[in-house]
Amino acid sequence: MIIAIDGPSASGKSTTAKGVAEKLGITHLNTGAMYRAVTLGLKEAGIQPDDEKSVCQFLAGMDIRFDESNHIHLNGIDVSMEIRSGDISSQVSAVSAIPMVREKMVMAQRQIAGEKDCVLEGRDIGTVVFPDAEFKFFLVADVEIRAKRRLQDLEKIGETKSISELIEDIKRRDELDSSRDHSPLVQAEDAIPIDTSCLTIDEQINKIVNLINKK
């Protein structure tokens, strides 16, 4: 069974997907963390997203995997905290738009999720990665609510930004994600939309779990 949870940045996908997986007793695959790890790796290697040859070489030697605690490791190093920085957030959309990056990540996601029941979240899970997923959800939320959530994430790792800056960052990322040529952010025709603006995380999780159990 594949459960696809898509939506824009800071709509609550990752936390909700993790909670749904725990309630159902299945695996959570954080695809967003995978793209963030690639972004971090390219940054640390000093590789620009438009340097196709260097990006290709980096991807060929890259190893991304999750440990038993679902922490993501890049080339053997736990980078779970580093990938949540504001700097990585501002660059991940550009890296995610690179076709060869998406092809490698989609291949890895299908390999991991193809072996077990899984909850995956991202921007193209229900449209590209698993178009035949048994359950598809698309989370949305008011941009100011999303900015406040992002601020909470940044404060957890000792960073901060103004709400106005975060709103602009989110709008810019939405535009990049929605307008890219390869696997753009779009709601699958058969996905169930859920507005999380006024929902707590527990309410989001329970809403999805209840919909799944009804079917």
Short mmCIF file of C-alpha atoms in Angstrom, two decimals:
data_model
loop_
_atom_site.label_atom_id
_atom_site.label_comp_id
_atom_site.label_asym_id
_atom_site.label_seq_id
_atom_site.Cartn_x
_atom_site.Cartn_y
_atom_site.Cartn_z
CA MET A 1 0.00 0.00 0.00
CA ILE A 2 1.28 3.44 -0.98
CA ILE A 3 -0.08 6.62 0.64
CA ALA A 4 0.96 9.79 -1.21
CA ILE A 5 0.85 13.15 0.58
CA ASP A 6 1.72 16.10 -1.65
CA GLY A 7 1.56 19.86 -1.20
CA PRO A 8 3.59 23.07 -1.08
CA SER A 9 6.32 23.99 1.40
CA ALA A 10 5.32 24.17 5.10
CA SER A 11 1.83 22.78 4.55
CA GLY A 12 2.49 20.13 7.19
CA LYS A 13 3.39 17.21 4.92
CA SER A 14 6.39 15.73 6.72
CA THR A 15 5.00 15.81 10.26
CA THR A 16 1.63 14.54 9.07
CA ALA A 17 3.16 11.76 6.97
CA LYS A 18 5.28 10.65 9.92
CA GLY A 19 2.22 10.59 12.20
CA VAL A 20 0.08 8.71 9.69
CA ALA A 21 2.82 6.10 9.26
CA GLU A 22 3.11 5.64 13.02
CA LYS A 23 -0.67 5.25 13.46
CA LEU A 24 -0.88 2.70 10.67
CA GLY A 25 2.34 0.92 11.64
CA ILE A 26 4.01 1.35 8.26
CA THR A 27 7.14 3.04 6.89
CA HIS A 28 7.48 6.81 6.39
CA LEU A 29 9.75 7.85 3.53
CA ASN A 30 10.65 11.56 3.75
CA THR A 31 11.33 12.40 0.10
CA GLY A 32 11.78 16.09 0.87
CA ALA A 33 14.74 15.23 3.11
CA MET A 34 16.30 13.39 0.17
CA TYR A 35 16.24 16.50 -2.02
CA ARG A 36 17.51 18.61 0.85
CA ALA A 37 20.41 16.18 1.33
CA VAL A 38 21.36 16.48 -2.34
CA THR A 39 21.18 20.27 -2.02
CA LEU A 40 23.47 20.17 1.02
CA GLY A 41 25.89 17.85 -0.74
CA LEU A 42 26.16 20.06 -3.81
CA LYS A 43 26.63 23.15 -1.64
CA GLU A 44 29.40 21.55 0.41
CA ALA A 45 31.09 20.36 -2.79
CA GLY A 46 30.92 23.87 -4.24
CA ILE A 47 28.84 22.70 -7.22
CA GLN A 48 26.37 25.08 -8.87
CA PRO A 49 23.00 23.61 -9.98
CA ASP A 50 23.64 24.66 -13.60
CA ASP A 51 26.96 22.76 -13.78
CA GLU A 52 25.48 19.61 -15.32
CA LYS A 53 28.74 17.67 -15.62
CA SER A 54 29.70 18.22 -11.97
CA VAL A 55 26.15 17.51 -10.74
CA CYS A 56 26.14 14.25 -12.70
CA GLN A 57 29.50 13.21 -11.24
CA PHE A 58 28.31 14.07 -7.72
CA LEU A 59 25.12 12.04 -8.11
CA ALA A 60 27.07 9.03 -9.42
CA GLY A 61 29.13 8.87 -6.23
CA MET A 62 26.39 9.91 -3.80
CA ASP A 63 24.89 7.58 -1.20
CA ILE A 64 21.64 8.58 0.53
CA ARG A 65 19.91 6.33 3.03
CA PHE A 66 17.76 6.40 6.16
CA ASP A 67 18.73 4.71 9.42
CA GLU A 68 16.43 2.86 11.84
CA SER A 69 15.43 6.17 13.44
CA ASN A 70 14.53 7.55 9.98
CA HIS A 71 17.46 10.00 10.13
CA ILE A 72 18.89 10.73 6.70
CA HIS A 73 22.57 10.03 5.97
CA LEU A 74 24.54 11.54 3.11
CA ASN A 75 27.65 9.54 2.24
CA GLY A 76 27.64 7.96 5.69
CA ILE A 77 27.04 11.16 7.69
CA ASP A 78 23.81 12.01 9.53
CA VAL A 79 22.69 15.34 8.05
CA SER A 80 19.17 15.44 9.54
CA MET A 81 19.76 18.77 11.28
CA GLU A 82 21.90 20.45 8.61
CA ILE A 83 19.30 20.02 5.87
CA ARG A 84 16.69 22.03 7.84
CA SER A 85 18.64 25.30 7.68
CA GLY A 86 17.19 28.37 6.01
CA ASP A 87 20.04 28.36 3.50
CA ILE A 88 19.18 24.86 2.28
CA SER A 89 15.47 25.74 2.20
CA SER A 90 16.20 28.68 -0.09
CA GLN A 91 18.18 26.50 -2.53
CA VAL A 92 16.31 23.20 -2.57
CA SER A 93 13.71 24.17 -5.18
CA ALA A 94 16.41 25.01 -7.73
CA VAL A 95 18.19 21.71 -7.09
CA SER A 96 14.90 19.76 -7.14
CA ALA A 97 14.16 21.18 -10.59
CA ILE A 98 17.27 19.53 -12.10
CA PRO A 99 15.98 16.58 -14.22
CA MET A 100 18.89 14.26 -13.42
CA VAL A 101 18.42 14.88 -9.68
CA ARG A 102 14.70 14.08 -9.86
CA GLU A 103 15.33 10.97 -11.96
CA LYS A 104 17.81 9.60 -9.43
CA MET A 105 15.58 10.43 -6.46
CA VAL A 106 12.45 8.96 -8.07
CA MET A 107 14.35 5.76 -8.82
CA ALA A 108 15.52 5.53 -5.20
CA GLN A 109 12.05 6.30 -3.83
CA ARG A 110 10.41 3.63 -5.97
CA GLN A 111 13.02 1.09 -4.93
CA ILE A 112 12.59 1.78 -1.20
CA ALA A 113 8.78 2.08 -1.20
CA GLY A 114 8.26 -0.75 -3.66
CA GLU A 115 9.32 -3.27 -1.01
CA LYS A 116 6.91 -2.29 1.79
CA ASP A 117 3.75 -0.41 2.78
CA CYS A 118 4.78 3.21 2.85
CA VAL A 119 3.70 6.82 3.39
CA LEU A 120 5.55 9.27 1.14
CA GLU A 121 5.28 13.04 1.03
CA GLY A 122 6.54 15.54 -1.50
CA ARG A 123 5.38 17.53 -4.47
CA ASP A 124 4.98 14.88 -7.17
CA ILE A 125 4.41 11.61 -5.30
CA GLY A 126 0.84 11.16 -6.50
CA THR A 127 1.47 12.48 -10.00
CA VAL A 128 4.91 11.14 -10.98
CA VAL A 129 6.55 8.85 -8.43
CA PHE A 130 3.50 6.71 -7.62
CA PRO A 131 0.62 7.75 -9.92
CA ASP A 132 -1.18 4.50 -9.02
CA ALA A 133 -0.94 5.03 -5.24
CA GLU A 134 -3.93 3.61 -3.38
CA PHE A 135 -4.40 6.85 -1.42
CA LYS A 136 -3.52 10.39 -2.44
CA PHE A 137 -3.83 13.58 -0.40
CA PHE A 138 -2.89 17.17 -1.22
CA LEU A 139 -2.26 19.50 1.72
CA VAL A 140 -2.61 23.27 1.43
CA ALA A 141 -2.51 26.12 3.95
CA ASP A 142 -2.61 29.90 4.15
CA VAL A 143 0.81 31.38 3.34
CA GLU A 144 1.07 33.30 6.64
CA ILE A 145 0.30 30.12 8.60
CA ARG A 146 2.97 28.33 6.61
CA ALA A 147 5.48 31.11 7.35
CA LYS A 148 4.80 30.83 11.09
CA ARG A 149 5.35 27.06 10.90
CA ARG A 150 8.61 27.57 9.03
CA LEU A 151 9.73 30.07 11.68
CA GLN A 152 9.14 27.45 14.38
CA ASP A 153 11.27 24.98 12.41
CA LEU A 154 14.10 27.52 12.10
CA GLU A 155 13.99 28.43 15.78
CA LYS A 156 14.45 24.77 16.69
CA ILE A 157 17.86 24.85 14.99
CA GLY A 158 18.82 28.28 16.33
CA GLU A 159 17.94 30.36 13.27
CA THR A 160 15.36 33.07 12.75
CA LYS A 161 13.81 35.27 10.09
CA SER A 162 10.99 37.77 9.98
CA ILE A 163 7.54 36.55 9.00
CA SER A 164 7.55 38.89 5.98
CA GLU A 165 10.84 37.41 4.77
CA LEU A 166 9.52 33.89 5.19
CA ILE A 167 6.30 34.72 3.33
CA GLU A 168 8.35 35.98 0.39
CA ASP A 169 10.60 32.90 0.55
CA ILE A 170 7.57 30.60 0.51
CA LYS A 171 5.90 32.45 -2.36
CA ARG A 172 9.13 32.30 -4.35
CA ARG A 173 9.48 28.60 -3.69
CA ASP A 174 5.84 27.94 -4.63
CA GLU A 175 6.43 29.69 -7.94
CA LEU A 176 9.58 27.70 -8.64
CA ASP A 177 7.98 24.39 -7.67
CA SER A 178 4.79 25.00 -9.66
CA SER A 179 6.41 26.37 -12.82
CA ARG A 180 9.31 23.97 -13.35
CA ASP A 181 9.21 21.85 -16.50
CA HIS A 182 10.08 18.55 -14.81
CA SER A 183 7.58 17.14 -12.28
CA PRO A 184 5.95 20.42 -11.18
CA LEU A 185 3.95 20.80 -7.99
CA VAL A 186 0.36 20.04 -8.97
CA GLN A 187 -2.56 18.29 -7.33
CA ALA A 188 -3.34 14.86 -8.78
CA GLU A 189 -6.85 14.65 -10.20
CA ASP A 190 -7.76 11.84 -7.80
CA ALA A 191 -6.10 13.37 -4.70
CA ILE A 192 -8.18 14.46 -1.70
CA PRO A 193 -7.43 18.12 -0.84
CA ILE A 194 -7.03 19.04 2.83
CA ASP A 195 -6.65 22.63 4.04
CA THR A 196 -4.46 22.45 7.15
CA SER A 197 -4.61 26.18 7.99
CA CYS A 198 -6.88 25.69 10.99
CA LEU A 199 -6.01 22.09 11.85
CA THR A 200 -3.63 20.86 14.51
CA ILE A 201 -1.12 18.17 13.52
CA ASP A 202 -3.17 15.55 15.38
CA GLU A 203 -6.30 16.64 13.50
CA GLN A 204 -4.48 16.39 10.17
CA ILE A 205 -3.19 12.93 11.01
CA ASN A 206 -6.54 11.65 12.27
CA LYS A 207 -8.40 13.05 9.26
CA ILE A 208 -6.17 11.14 6.85
CA VAL A 209 -6.13 7.94 8.91
CA ASN A 210 -9.94 8.00 9.19
CA LEU A 211 -10.32 8.47 5.43
CA ILE A 212 -7.97 5.54 4.81
CA ASN A 213 -9.73 3.28 7.31
CA LYS A 214 -13.13 4.05 5.77
CA LYS A 215 -11.90 2.67 2.47
#
